[in-house]
mmCIF file of the C-alpha atoms, coordinates in Angstrom:
data_MODEL
# 
_entry.id   MODEL 
# 
loop_
_atom_site.group_PDB 
_atom_site.id 
_atom_site.type_symbol 
_atom_site.label_atom_id 
_atom_site.label_alt_id 
_atom_site.label_comp_id 
_atom_site.label_asym_id 
_atom_site.label_entity_id 
_atom_site.label_seq_id 
_atom_site.pdbx_PDB_ins_code 
_atom_site.Cartn_x 
_atom_site.Cartn_y 
_atom_site.Cartn_z 
_atom_site.occupancy 
_atom_site.B_iso_or_equiv 
_atom_site.pdbx_formal_charge 
_atom_site.auth_seq_id 
_atom_site.auth_comp_id 
_atom_site.auth_asym_id 
_atom_site.auth_atom_id 
_atom_site.pdbx_PDB_model_num 
ATOM 1   C CA . MET A 1 1   ? -89.688  60.901  -75.097  1.00 0.00 ? 1   MET A CA 1 
ATOM 2   C CA . VAL A 1 2   ? -89.041  64.286  -76.750  1.00 0.00 ? 2   VAL A CA 1 
ATOM 3   C CA . GLN A 1 3   ? -85.694  64.541  -78.518  1.00 0.00 ? 3   GLN A CA 1 
ATOM 4   C CA . TYR A 1 4   ? -84.002  67.852  -79.282  1.00 0.00 ? 4   TYR A CA 1 
ATOM 5   C CA . ASP A 1 5   ? -82.094  68.261  -82.538  1.00 0.00 ? 5   ASP A CA 1 
ATOM 6   C CA . GLU A 1 6   ? -79.348  70.739  -83.343  1.00 0.00 ? 6   GLU A CA 1 
ATOM 7   C CA . GLN A 1 7   ? -80.998  71.418  -86.700  1.00 0.00 ? 7   GLN A CA 1 
ATOM 8   C CA . GLY A 1 8   ? -83.933  73.213  -85.076  1.00 0.00 ? 8   GLY A CA 1 
ATOM 9   C CA . TYR A 1 9   ? -86.740  70.729  -84.547  1.00 0.00 ? 9   TYR A CA 1 
ATOM 10  C CA . LYS A 1 10  ? -88.185  68.584  -81.796  1.00 0.00 ? 10  LYS A CA 1 
ATOM 11  C CA . ASP A 1 11  ? -88.722  64.929  -82.581  1.00 0.00 ? 11  ASP A CA 1 
ATOM 12  C CA . LEU A 1 12  ? -91.910  63.736  -80.893  1.00 0.00 ? 12  LEU A CA 1 
ATOM 13  C CA . GLY A 1 13  ? -91.687  60.335  -82.542  1.00 0.00 ? 13  GLY A CA 1 
ATOM 14  C CA . TRP A 1 14  ? -94.760  60.797  -84.694  1.00 0.00 ? 14  TRP A CA 1 
ATOM 15  C CA . ALA A 1 15  ? -93.845  64.332  -85.780  1.00 0.00 ? 15  ALA A CA 1 
ATOM 16  C CA . LYS A 1 16  ? -90.820  66.601  -86.071  1.00 0.00 ? 16  LYS A CA 1 
ATOM 17  C CA . ILE A 1 17  ? -91.905  70.020  -84.815  1.00 0.00 ? 17  ILE A CA 1 
ATOM 18  C CA . ASP A 1 18  ? -90.085  72.771  -86.717  1.00 0.00 ? 18  ASP A CA 1 
ATOM 19  C CA . THR A 1 19  ? -88.895  75.011  -83.874  1.00 0.00 ? 19  THR A CA 1 
ATOM 20  C CA . GLY A 1 20  ? -86.317  76.739  -86.084  1.00 0.00 ? 20  GLY A CA 1 
ATOM 21  C CA . ARG A 1 21  ? -88.822  78.306  -88.453  1.00 0.00 ? 21  ARG A CA 1 
ATOM 22  C CA . PRO A 1 22  ? -88.972  81.730  -86.732  1.00 0.00 ? 22  PRO A CA 1 
ATOM 23  C CA . ALA A 1 23  ? -85.212  82.158  -87.081  1.00 0.00 ? 23  ALA A CA 1 
ATOM 24  C CA . ARG A 1 24  ? -85.294  81.156  -90.759  1.00 0.00 ? 24  ARG A CA 1 
ATOM 25  C CA . THR A 1 25  ? -88.447  82.881  -91.963  1.00 0.00 ? 25  THR A CA 1 
ATOM 26  C CA . GLY A 1 26  ? -89.655  85.293  -89.270  1.00 0.00 ? 26  GLY A CA 1 
ATOM 27  C CA . THR A 1 27  ? -92.963  83.462  -88.942  1.00 0.00 ? 27  THR A CA 1 
ATOM 28  C CA . ALA A 1 28  ? -93.840  80.752  -86.476  1.00 0.00 ? 28  ALA A CA 1 
ATOM 29  C CA . GLU A 1 29  ? -94.559  77.117  -87.079  1.00 0.00 ? 29  GLU A CA 1 
ATOM 30  C CA . ALA A 1 30  ? -98.271  76.305  -86.746  1.00 0.00 ? 30  ALA A CA 1 
ATOM 31  C CA . VAL A 1 31  ? -100.073 73.057  -86.094  1.00 0.00 ? 31  VAL A CA 1 
ATOM 32  C CA . TYR A 1 32  ? -102.575 71.944  -88.741  1.00 0.00 ? 32  TYR A CA 1 
ATOM 33  C CA . ALA A 1 33  ? -105.016 70.078  -86.516  1.00 0.00 ? 33  ALA A CA 1 
ATOM 34  C CA . ALA A 1 34  ? -107.124 68.369  -89.181  1.00 0.00 ? 34  ALA A CA 1 
ATOM 35  C CA . GLY A 1 35  ? -106.229 64.699  -89.367  1.00 0.00 ? 35  GLY A CA 1 
ATOM 36  C CA . LYS A 1 36  ? -104.459 64.727  -86.005  1.00 0.00 ? 36  LYS A CA 1 
ATOM 37  C CA . THR A 1 37  ? -105.816 63.463  -82.707  1.00 0.00 ? 37  THR A CA 1 
ATOM 38  C CA . PRO A 1 38  ? -106.513 66.037  -79.994  1.00 0.00 ? 38  PRO A CA 1 
ATOM 39  C CA . GLU A 1 39  ? -103.655 64.557  -77.980  1.00 0.00 ? 39  GLU A CA 1 
ATOM 40  C CA . GLN A 1 40  ? -101.242 65.049  -80.868  1.00 0.00 ? 40  GLN A CA 1 
ATOM 41  C CA . VAL A 1 41  ? -102.318 68.666  -81.297  1.00 0.00 ? 41  VAL A CA 1 
ATOM 42  C CA . VAL A 1 42  ? -101.823 69.378  -77.596  1.00 0.00 ? 42  VAL A CA 1 
ATOM 43  C CA . ALA A 1 43  ? -98.379  67.750  -77.643  1.00 0.00 ? 43  ALA A CA 1 
ATOM 44  C CA . ALA A 1 44  ? -97.313  69.767  -80.682  1.00 0.00 ? 44  ALA A CA 1 
ATOM 45  C CA . LEU A 1 45  ? -98.546  73.030  -79.152  1.00 0.00 ? 45  LEU A CA 1 
ATOM 46  C CA . ARG A 1 46  ? -96.731  72.244  -75.917  1.00 0.00 ? 46  ARG A CA 1 
ATOM 47  C CA . ALA A 1 47  ? -93.494  71.606  -77.827  1.00 0.00 ? 47  ALA A CA 1 
ATOM 48  C CA . LEU A 1 48  ? -93.816  74.958  -79.595  1.00 0.00 ? 48  LEU A CA 1 
ATOM 49  C CA . ARG A 1 49  ? -94.468  76.787  -76.319  1.00 0.00 ? 49  ARG A CA 1 
ATOM 50  C CA . GLU A 1 50  ? -91.476  75.142  -74.665  1.00 0.00 ? 50  GLU A CA 1 
ATOM 51  C CA . SER A 1 51  ? -89.208  76.169  -77.530  1.00 0.00 ? 51  SER A CA 1 
ATOM 52  C CA . HIS A 1 52  ? -90.501  79.752  -77.792  1.00 0.00 ? 52  HIS A CA 1 
ATOM 53  C CA . PRO A 1 53  ? -92.162  80.772  -74.490  1.00 0.00 ? 53  PRO A CA 1 
ATOM 54  C CA . GLY A 1 54  ? -92.602  84.351  -75.676  1.00 0.00 ? 54  GLY A CA 1 
ATOM 55  C CA . ARG A 1 55  ? -94.306  83.452  -78.942  1.00 0.00 ? 55  ARG A CA 1 
ATOM 56  C CA . VAL A 1 56  ? -97.928  82.463  -79.399  1.00 0.00 ? 56  VAL A CA 1 
ATOM 57  C CA . ALA A 1 57  ? -98.368  78.823  -80.426  1.00 0.00 ? 57  ALA A CA 1 
ATOM 58  C CA . ILE A 1 58  ? -101.055 78.391  -83.071  1.00 0.00 ? 58  ILE A CA 1 
ATOM 59  C CA . ALA A 1 59  ? -103.176 75.479  -84.221  1.00 0.00 ? 59  ALA A CA 1 
ATOM 60  C CA . THR A 1 60  ? -105.617 75.796  -87.107  1.00 0.00 ? 60  THR A CA 1 
ATOM 61  C CA . ARG A 1 61  ? -108.625 73.709  -88.199  1.00 0.00 ? 61  ARG A CA 1 
ATOM 62  C CA . CYS A 1 62  ? -109.421 72.495  -84.690  1.00 0.00 ? 62  CYS A CA 1 
ATOM 63  C CA . ASP A 1 63  ? -112.721 70.642  -84.275  1.00 0.00 ? 63  ASP A CA 1 
ATOM 64  C CA . ALA A 1 64  ? -114.808 70.657  -81.098  1.00 0.00 ? 64  ALA A CA 1 
ATOM 65  C CA . ALA A 1 65  ? -113.038 67.647  -79.567  1.00 0.00 ? 65  ALA A CA 1 
ATOM 66  C CA . CYS A 1 66  ? -109.663 69.230  -80.230  1.00 0.00 ? 66  CYS A CA 1 
ATOM 67  C CA . VAL A 1 67  ? -110.729 72.555  -78.703  1.00 0.00 ? 67  VAL A CA 1 
ATOM 68  C CA . GLU A 1 68  ? -111.969 70.766  -75.593  1.00 0.00 ? 68  GLU A CA 1 
ATOM 69  C CA . GLN A 1 69  ? -108.597 69.055  -75.098  1.00 0.00 ? 69  GLN A CA 1 
ATOM 70  C CA . ILE A 1 70  ? -106.649 72.257  -75.744  1.00 0.00 ? 70  ILE A CA 1 
ATOM 71  C CA . GLU A 1 71  ? -108.688 74.247  -73.237  1.00 0.00 ? 71  GLU A CA 1 
ATOM 72  C CA . ALA A 1 72  ? -108.277 71.483  -70.662  1.00 0.00 ? 72  ALA A CA 1 
ATOM 73  C CA . ALA A 1 73  ? -104.512 71.358  -71.222  1.00 0.00 ? 73  ALA A CA 1 
ATOM 74  C CA . PHE A 1 74  ? -103.731 75.080  -71.333  1.00 0.00 ? 74  PHE A CA 1 
ATOM 75  C CA . GLY A 1 75  ? -106.580 76.698  -69.375  1.00 0.00 ? 75  GLY A CA 1 
ATOM 76  C CA . ASP A 1 76  ? -106.625 80.498  -69.475  1.00 0.00 ? 76  ASP A CA 1 
ATOM 77  C CA . GLU A 1 77  ? -103.617 80.537  -71.798  1.00 0.00 ? 77  GLU A CA 1 
ATOM 78  C CA . ALA A 1 78  ? -105.801 79.238  -74.635  1.00 0.00 ? 78  ALA A CA 1 
ATOM 79  C CA . LEU A 1 79  ? -107.910 81.395  -76.918  1.00 0.00 ? 79  LEU A CA 1 
ATOM 80  C CA . CYS A 1 80  ? -110.032 79.220  -79.218  1.00 0.00 ? 80  CYS A CA 1 
ATOM 81  C CA . ASP A 1 81  ? -112.189 80.763  -81.927  1.00 0.00 ? 81  ASP A CA 1 
ATOM 82  C CA . SER A 1 82  ? -113.309 79.725  -85.414  1.00 0.00 ? 82  SER A CA 1 
ATOM 83  C CA . GLY A 1 83  ? -111.186 76.576  -85.398  1.00 0.00 ? 83  GLY A CA 1 
ATOM 84  C CA . VAL A 1 84  ? -108.037 78.445  -84.357  1.00 0.00 ? 84  VAL A CA 1 
ATOM 85  C CA . ALA A 1 85  ? -106.311 77.872  -81.027  1.00 0.00 ? 85  ALA A CA 1 
ATOM 86  C CA . ALA A 1 86  ? -103.813 80.480  -79.833  1.00 0.00 ? 86  ALA A CA 1 
ATOM 87  C CA . ILE A 1 87  ? -101.763 79.565  -76.760  1.00 0.00 ? 87  ILE A CA 1 
ATOM 88  C CA . GLY A 1 88  ? -100.231 82.548  -74.964  1.00 0.00 ? 88  GLY A CA 1 
ATOM 89  C CA . GLY A 1 89  ? -100.889 86.269  -75.180  1.00 0.00 ? 89  GLY A CA 1 
ATOM 90  C CA . PHE A 1 90  ? -100.624 88.064  -78.498  1.00 0.00 ? 90  PHE A CA 1 
ATOM 91  C CA . PRO A 1 91  ? -97.490  90.193  -78.865  1.00 0.00 ? 91  PRO A CA 1 
ATOM 92  C CA . GLU A 1 92  ? -97.521  93.951  -79.173  1.00 0.00 ? 92  GLU A CA 1 
ATOM 93  C CA . PRO A 1 93  ? -98.009  94.790  -82.865  1.00 0.00 ? 93  PRO A CA 1 
ATOM 94  C CA . GLU A 1 94  ? -94.808  95.370  -84.804  1.00 0.00 ? 94  GLU A CA 1 
ATOM 95  C CA . ALA A 1 95  ? -96.410  96.411  -88.097  1.00 0.00 ? 95  ALA A CA 1 
ATOM 96  C CA . GLY A 1 96  ? -99.730  97.444  -89.511  1.00 0.00 ? 96  GLY A CA 1 
ATOM 97  C CA . PRO A 1 97  ? -102.458 98.130  -89.776  1.00 0.00 ? 97  PRO A CA 1 
ATOM 98  C CA . LEU A 1 98  ? -103.679 95.059  -91.616  1.00 0.00 ? 98  LEU A CA 1 
ATOM 99  C CA . ALA A 1 99  ? -107.327 95.023  -92.673  1.00 0.00 ? 99  ALA A CA 1 
ATOM 100 C CA . VAL A 1 100 ? -109.057 91.650  -92.951  1.00 0.00 ? 100 VAL A CA 1 
ATOM 101 C CA . VAL A 1 101 ? -112.148 92.222  -95.085  1.00 0.00 ? 101 VAL A CA 1 
ATOM 102 C CA . CYS A 1 102 ? -114.908 89.644  -95.091  1.00 0.00 ? 102 CYS A CA 1 
ATOM 103 C CA . ALA A 1 103 ? -117.643 89.529  -97.738  1.00 0.00 ? 103 ALA A CA 1 
ATOM 104 C CA . GLY A 1 104 ? -120.336 87.748  -95.676  1.00 0.00 ? 104 GLY A CA 1 
ATOM 105 C CA . THR A 1 105 ? -120.838 86.264  -92.259  1.00 0.00 ? 105 THR A CA 1 
ATOM 106 C CA . SER A 1 106 ? -120.584 82.774  -93.765  1.00 0.00 ? 106 SER A CA 1 
ATOM 107 C CA . ASP A 1 107 ? -116.970 83.648  -94.619  1.00 0.00 ? 107 ASP A CA 1 
ATOM 108 C CA . LEU A 1 108 ? -116.181 84.699  -91.042  1.00 0.00 ? 108 LEU A CA 1 
ATOM 109 C CA . PRO A 1 109 ? -114.391 81.517  -89.900  1.00 0.00 ? 109 PRO A CA 1 
ATOM 110 C CA . VAL A 1 110 ? -111.789 81.911  -92.642  1.00 0.00 ? 110 VAL A CA 1 
ATOM 111 C CA . ALA A 1 111 ? -111.473 85.639  -91.978  1.00 0.00 ? 111 ALA A CA 1 
ATOM 112 C CA . ARG A 1 112 ? -111.042 85.053  -88.251  1.00 0.00 ? 112 ARG A CA 1 
ATOM 113 C CA . GLU A 1 113 ? -108.340 82.473  -88.984  1.00 0.00 ? 113 GLU A CA 1 
ATOM 114 C CA . ALA A 1 114 ? -106.473 85.112  -90.971  1.00 0.00 ? 114 ALA A CA 1 
ATOM 115 C CA . GLU A 1 115 ? -106.964 87.760  -88.288  1.00 0.00 ? 115 GLU A CA 1 
ATOM 116 C CA . LEU A 1 116 ? -105.801 85.591  -85.389  1.00 0.00 ? 116 LEU A CA 1 
ATOM 117 C CA . VAL A 1 117 ? -102.774 84.190  -87.218  1.00 0.00 ? 117 VAL A CA 1 
ATOM 118 C CA . ALA A 1 118 ? -101.786 87.718  -88.249  1.00 0.00 ? 118 ALA A CA 1 
ATOM 119 C CA . LYS A 1 119 ? -102.022 88.943  -84.660  1.00 0.00 ? 119 LYS A CA 1 
ATOM 120 C CA . ALA A 1 120 ? -99.954  85.981  -83.469  1.00 0.00 ? 120 ALA A CA 1 
ATOM 121 C CA . ASN A 1 121 ? -97.239  87.032  -85.911  1.00 0.00 ? 121 ASN A CA 1 
ATOM 122 C CA . GLY A 1 122 ? -97.078  90.618  -84.694  1.00 0.00 ? 122 GLY A CA 1 
ATOM 123 C CA . LEU A 1 123 ? -99.469  92.424  -87.019  1.00 0.00 ? 123 LEU A CA 1 
ATOM 124 C CA . ASP A 1 124 ? -101.981 95.063  -85.977  1.00 0.00 ? 124 ASP A CA 1 
ATOM 125 C CA . ALA A 1 125 ? -104.947 93.318  -87.600  1.00 0.00 ? 125 ALA A CA 1 
ATOM 126 C CA . HIS A 1 126 ? -108.587 94.364  -87.551  1.00 0.00 ? 126 HIS A CA 1 
ATOM 127 C CA . LEU A 1 127 ? -111.649 92.737  -89.084  1.00 0.00 ? 127 LEU A CA 1 
ATOM 128 C CA . VAL A 1 128 ? -114.095 94.478  -91.408  1.00 0.00 ? 128 VAL A CA 1 
ATOM 129 C CA . ALA A 1 129 ? -116.995 92.041  -91.730  1.00 0.00 ? 129 ALA A CA 1 
ATOM 130 C CA . ASP A 1 130 ? -120.067 91.622  -93.940  1.00 0.00 ? 130 ASP A CA 1 
ATOM 131 C CA . VAL A 1 131 ? -119.234 94.157  -96.657  1.00 0.00 ? 131 VAL A CA 1 
ATOM 132 C CA . GLY A 1 132 ? -119.815 92.048  -99.778  1.00 0.00 ? 132 GLY A CA 1 
ATOM 133 C CA . VAL A 1 133 ? -120.606 93.400  -103.230 1.00 0.00 ? 133 VAL A CA 1 
ATOM 134 C CA . ALA A 1 134 ? -124.339 92.646  -102.922 1.00 0.00 ? 134 ALA A CA 1 
ATOM 135 C CA . GLY A 1 135 ? -124.501 95.771  -100.743 1.00 0.00 ? 135 GLY A CA 1 
ATOM 136 C CA . LEU A 1 136 ? -121.552 97.830  -101.903 1.00 0.00 ? 136 LEU A CA 1 
ATOM 137 C CA . HIS A 1 137 ? -122.488 100.841 -99.763  1.00 0.00 ? 137 HIS A CA 1 
ATOM 138 C CA . ARG A 1 138 ? -121.398 98.841  -96.699  1.00 0.00 ? 138 ARG A CA 1 
ATOM 139 C CA . LEU A 1 139 ? -117.861 98.625  -98.073  1.00 0.00 ? 139 LEU A CA 1 
ATOM 140 C CA . LEU A 1 140 ? -117.759 102.280 -99.101  1.00 0.00 ? 140 LEU A CA 1 
ATOM 141 C CA . ASP A 1 141 ? -118.674 103.306 -95.555  1.00 0.00 ? 141 ASP A CA 1 
ATOM 142 C CA . ARG A 1 142 ? -115.451 101.612 -94.354  1.00 0.00 ? 142 ARG A CA 1 
ATOM 143 C CA . LEU A 1 143 ? -113.238 102.891 -97.139  1.00 0.00 ? 143 LEU A CA 1 
ATOM 144 C CA . PRO A 1 144 ? -111.370 105.554 -95.113  1.00 0.00 ? 144 PRO A CA 1 
ATOM 145 C CA . ARG A 1 145 ? -110.213 102.894 -92.662  1.00 0.00 ? 145 ARG A CA 1 
ATOM 146 C CA . LEU A 1 146 ? -109.276 100.478 -95.439  1.00 0.00 ? 146 LEU A CA 1 
ATOM 147 C CA . ARG A 1 147 ? -107.109 103.146 -97.063  1.00 0.00 ? 147 ARG A CA 1 
ATOM 148 C CA . GLU A 1 148 ? -105.093 103.402 -93.848  1.00 0.00 ? 148 GLU A CA 1 
ATOM 149 C CA . ALA A 1 149 ? -104.080 99.745  -94.094  1.00 0.00 ? 149 ALA A CA 1 
ATOM 150 C CA . VAL A 1 150 ? -100.586 98.725  -95.184  1.00 0.00 ? 150 VAL A CA 1 
ATOM 151 C CA . CYS A 1 151 ? -102.000 95.449  -96.524  1.00 0.00 ? 151 CYS A CA 1 
ATOM 152 C CA . VAL A 1 152 ? -105.540 94.117  -97.020  1.00 0.00 ? 152 VAL A CA 1 
ATOM 153 C CA . ILE A 1 153 ? -106.719 90.513  -96.857  1.00 0.00 ? 153 ILE A CA 1 
ATOM 154 C CA . VAL A 1 154 ? -110.051 90.025  -98.625  1.00 0.00 ? 154 VAL A CA 1 
ATOM 155 C CA . VAL A 1 155 ? -112.080 86.886  -97.908  1.00 0.00 ? 155 VAL A CA 1 
ATOM 156 C CA . ALA A 1 156 ? -115.028 86.019  -100.154 1.00 0.00 ? 156 ALA A CA 1 
ATOM 157 C CA . GLY A 1 157 ? -117.009 83.103  -101.533 1.00 0.00 ? 157 GLY A CA 1 
ATOM 158 C CA . MET A 1 158 ? -119.892 82.906  -104.026 1.00 0.00 ? 158 MET A CA 1 
ATOM 159 C CA . ASP A 1 159 ? -118.826 85.037  -107.047 1.00 0.00 ? 159 ASP A CA 1 
ATOM 160 C CA . GLY A 1 160 ? -115.548 86.120  -105.397 1.00 0.00 ? 160 GLY A CA 1 
ATOM 161 C CA . ALA A 1 161 ? -115.805 89.670  -106.715 1.00 0.00 ? 161 ALA A CA 1 
ATOM 162 C CA . LEU A 1 162 ? -114.887 91.582  -103.566 1.00 0.00 ? 162 LEU A CA 1 
ATOM 163 C CA . PRO A 1 163 ? -111.044 91.487  -103.898 1.00 0.00 ? 163 PRO A CA 1 
ATOM 164 C CA . SER A 1 164 ? -111.220 93.129  -107.330 1.00 0.00 ? 164 SER A CA 1 
ATOM 165 C CA . VAL A 1 165 ? -113.417 95.901  -105.956 1.00 0.00 ? 165 VAL A CA 1 
ATOM 166 C CA . VAL A 1 166 ? -111.164 96.502  -102.955 1.00 0.00 ? 166 VAL A CA 1 
ATOM 167 C CA . ALA A 1 167 ? -107.975 96.430  -105.045 1.00 0.00 ? 167 ALA A CA 1 
ATOM 168 C CA . GLY A 1 168 ? -109.453 99.119  -107.282 1.00 0.00 ? 168 GLY A CA 1 
ATOM 169 C CA . LEU A 1 169 ? -110.034 101.406 -104.281 1.00 0.00 ? 169 LEU A CA 1 
ATOM 170 C CA . VAL A 1 170 ? -106.888 101.088 -102.145 1.00 0.00 ? 170 VAL A CA 1 
ATOM 171 C CA . SER A 1 171 ? -103.149 101.443 -102.772 1.00 0.00 ? 171 SER A CA 1 
ATOM 172 C CA . ALA A 1 172 ? -102.101 98.619  -100.440 1.00 0.00 ? 172 ALA A CA 1 
ATOM 173 C CA . PRO A 1 173 ? -101.347 95.090  -101.682 1.00 0.00 ? 173 PRO A CA 1 
ATOM 174 C CA . VAL A 1 174 ? -104.399 92.833  -101.577 1.00 0.00 ? 174 VAL A CA 1 
ATOM 175 C CA . VAL A 1 175 ? -104.264 89.162  -100.601 1.00 0.00 ? 175 VAL A CA 1 
ATOM 176 C CA . ALA A 1 176 ? -107.429 87.400  -101.767 1.00 0.00 ? 176 ALA A CA 1 
ATOM 177 C CA . VAL A 1 177 ? -108.862 84.312  -100.092 1.00 0.00 ? 177 VAL A CA 1 
ATOM 178 C CA . PRO A 1 178 ? -111.603 82.370  -101.891 1.00 0.00 ? 178 PRO A CA 1 
ATOM 179 C CA . THR A 1 179 ? -113.904 80.408  -99.603  1.00 0.00 ? 179 THR A CA 1 
ATOM 180 C CA . SER A 1 180 ? -115.980 77.291  -100.159 1.00 0.00 ? 180 SER A CA 1 
ATOM 181 C CA . VAL A 1 181 ? -119.157 79.274  -99.398  1.00 0.00 ? 181 VAL A CA 1 
ATOM 182 C CA . GLY A 1 182 ? -121.762 79.253  -102.167 1.00 0.00 ? 182 GLY A CA 1 
ATOM 183 C CA . TYR A 1 183 ? -124.396 77.272  -104.037 1.00 0.00 ? 183 TYR A CA 1 
ATOM 184 C CA . GLY A 1 184 ? -123.675 74.419  -106.443 1.00 0.00 ? 184 GLY A CA 1 
ATOM 185 C CA . ALA A 1 185 ? -122.020 76.335  -109.273 1.00 0.00 ? 185 ALA A CA 1 
ATOM 186 C CA . ALA A 1 186 ? -119.531 77.798  -106.809 1.00 0.00 ? 186 ALA A CA 1 
ATOM 187 C CA . PHE A 1 187 ? -117.981 74.299  -106.899 1.00 0.00 ? 187 PHE A CA 1 
ATOM 188 C CA . GLY A 1 188 ? -116.767 74.395  -103.308 1.00 0.00 ? 188 GLY A CA 1 
ATOM 189 C CA . GLY A 1 189 ? -114.747 77.572  -103.826 1.00 0.00 ? 189 GLY A CA 1 
ATOM 190 C CA . LEU A 1 190 ? -113.411 76.902  -107.313 1.00 0.00 ? 190 LEU A CA 1 
ATOM 191 C CA . ALA A 1 191 ? -115.583 79.605  -108.908 1.00 0.00 ? 191 ALA A CA 1 
ATOM 192 C CA . PRO A 1 192 ? -114.403 82.415  -106.574 1.00 0.00 ? 192 PRO A CA 1 
ATOM 193 C CA . LEU A 1 193 ? -110.821 81.136  -106.885 1.00 0.00 ? 193 LEU A CA 1 
ATOM 194 C CA . LEU A 1 194 ? -110.946 81.509  -110.666 1.00 0.00 ? 194 LEU A CA 1 
ATOM 195 C CA . THR A 1 195 ? -112.604 84.920  -110.377 1.00 0.00 ? 195 THR A CA 1 
ATOM 196 C CA . MET A 1 196 ? -109.810 86.144  -108.119 1.00 0.00 ? 196 MET A CA 1 
ATOM 197 C CA . LEU A 1 197 ? -107.085 84.700  -110.339 1.00 0.00 ? 197 LEU A CA 1 
ATOM 198 C CA . ASN A 1 198 ? -108.686 86.516  -113.288 1.00 0.00 ? 198 ASN A CA 1 
ATOM 199 C CA . SER A 1 199 ? -109.056 89.817  -111.437 1.00 0.00 ? 199 SER A CA 1 
ATOM 200 C CA . CYS A 1 200 ? -108.882 92.894  -113.640 1.00 0.00 ? 200 CYS A CA 1 
ATOM 201 C CA . SER A 1 201 ? -107.532 94.922  -110.698 1.00 0.00 ? 201 SER A CA 1 
ATOM 202 C CA . PRO A 1 202 ? -103.721 94.852  -110.558 1.00 0.00 ? 202 PRO A CA 1 
ATOM 203 C CA . GLY A 1 203 ? -101.992 93.937  -107.323 1.00 0.00 ? 203 GLY A CA 1 
ATOM 204 C CA . VAL A 1 204 ? -104.187 91.034  -106.229 1.00 0.00 ? 204 VAL A CA 1 
ATOM 205 C CA . THR A 1 205 ? -102.400 87.967  -104.870 1.00 0.00 ? 205 THR A CA 1 
ATOM 206 C CA . VAL A 1 206 ? -104.510 84.826  -104.399 1.00 0.00 ? 206 VAL A CA 1 
ATOM 207 C CA . VAL A 1 207 ? -104.079 81.994  -101.894 1.00 0.00 ? 207 VAL A CA 1 
ATOM 208 C CA . ASN A 1 208 ? -105.825 78.632  -101.815 1.00 0.00 ? 208 ASN A CA 1 
ATOM 209 C CA . ILE A 1 209 ? -109.482 78.012  -100.991 1.00 0.00 ? 209 ILE A CA 1 
ATOM 210 C CA . ASP A 1 210 ? -110.313 78.679  -97.306  1.00 0.00 ? 210 ASP A CA 1 
ATOM 211 C CA . ASN A 1 211 ? -106.632 79.358  -96.578  1.00 0.00 ? 211 ASN A CA 1 
ATOM 212 C CA . GLY A 1 212 ? -106.860 82.189  -94.066  1.00 0.00 ? 212 GLY A CA 1 
ATOM 213 C CA . PHE A 1 213 ? -103.619 80.966  -92.512  1.00 0.00 ? 213 PHE A CA 1 
ATOM 214 C CA . GLY A 1 214 ? -101.714 81.307  -95.781  1.00 0.00 ? 214 GLY A CA 1 
ATOM 215 C CA . ALA A 1 215 ? -103.103 84.799  -96.335  1.00 0.00 ? 215 ALA A CA 1 
ATOM 216 C CA . ALA A 1 216 ? -101.946 85.910  -92.890  1.00 0.00 ? 216 ALA A CA 1 
ATOM 217 C CA . ILE A 1 217 ? -98.447  84.552  -93.457  1.00 0.00 ? 217 ILE A CA 1 
ATOM 218 C CA . ALA A 1 218 ? -98.304  86.258  -96.870  1.00 0.00 ? 218 ALA A CA 1 
ATOM 219 C CA . ALA A 1 219 ? -99.297  89.547  -95.225  1.00 0.00 ? 219 ALA A CA 1 
ATOM 220 C CA . THR A 1 220 ? -96.671  89.032  -92.522  1.00 0.00 ? 220 THR A CA 1 
ATOM 221 C CA . ARG A 1 221 ? -93.976  88.641  -95.154  1.00 0.00 ? 221 ARG A CA 1 
ATOM 222 C CA . ILE A 1 222 ? -95.260  91.555  -97.225  1.00 0.00 ? 222 ILE A CA 1 
ATOM 223 C CA . MET A 1 223 ? -95.090  93.728  -94.111  1.00 0.00 ? 223 MET A CA 1 
ATOM 224 C CA . SER A 1 224 ? -91.594  92.419  -93.278  1.00 0.00 ? 224 SER A CA 1 
ATOM 225 C CA . VAL A 1 225 ? -92.254  91.256  -89.717  1.00 0.00 ? 225 VAL A CA 1 
ATOM 226 C CA . LYS A 1 226 ? -89.258  89.095  -88.880  1.00 0.00 ? 226 LYS A CA 1 
ATOM 227 C CA . ALA A 1 227 ? -88.817  89.423  -85.130  1.00 0.00 ? 227 ALA A CA 1 
ATOM 228 C CA . GLU A 1 228 ? -87.660  86.376  -83.182  1.00 0.00 ? 228 GLU A CA 1 
ATOM 229 C CA . ARG A 1 229 ? -89.746  86.078  -80.029  1.00 0.00 ? 229 ARG A CA 1 
# 
């Protein structure tokens, strides 16, 4: 039985869903699906939708079994892509544009997580994919659009050099996301993480390895989106 609490959460017995987060922080609660059963993820998403019918409910790190259950439970309301499940239509953008820049196609799942979470939180987000430093001309071709962005999320693995390059070319704040993509000496994302932390370009903020969600929330706060939906 679901219990409602005056302090702003729903007690499902096995979890306390933080329904008061939008009012406190301007960003929605999200369900981290890894380690949860598909049934638990569906129940948590349903609780979020019941509390905020006008706000997209988000789950991240959904595996195939979880996606199957979510699509069965929510039907056409569910958009599932790259391990992210978004329940309900995205709101009209309240701020932007936000550019999500992706070094290689192997980094796309993390970049898509950032893009979808940003859109769910009211940002006008667009993806610029496969523009890594191994072919720098690809990035330079997109530079006019990147310079229009109010904030830029840069997702990269391997040597992790792309955020430094982007931060040296645009005036917007840059949120860097290292990924676990790379051969052995990349150490599962540790090498690009250290590269980004040691960036010689000022204005680079770094989130944890593969944390597209955290990058999107950082961008949401940087761009001061605080609407309660």
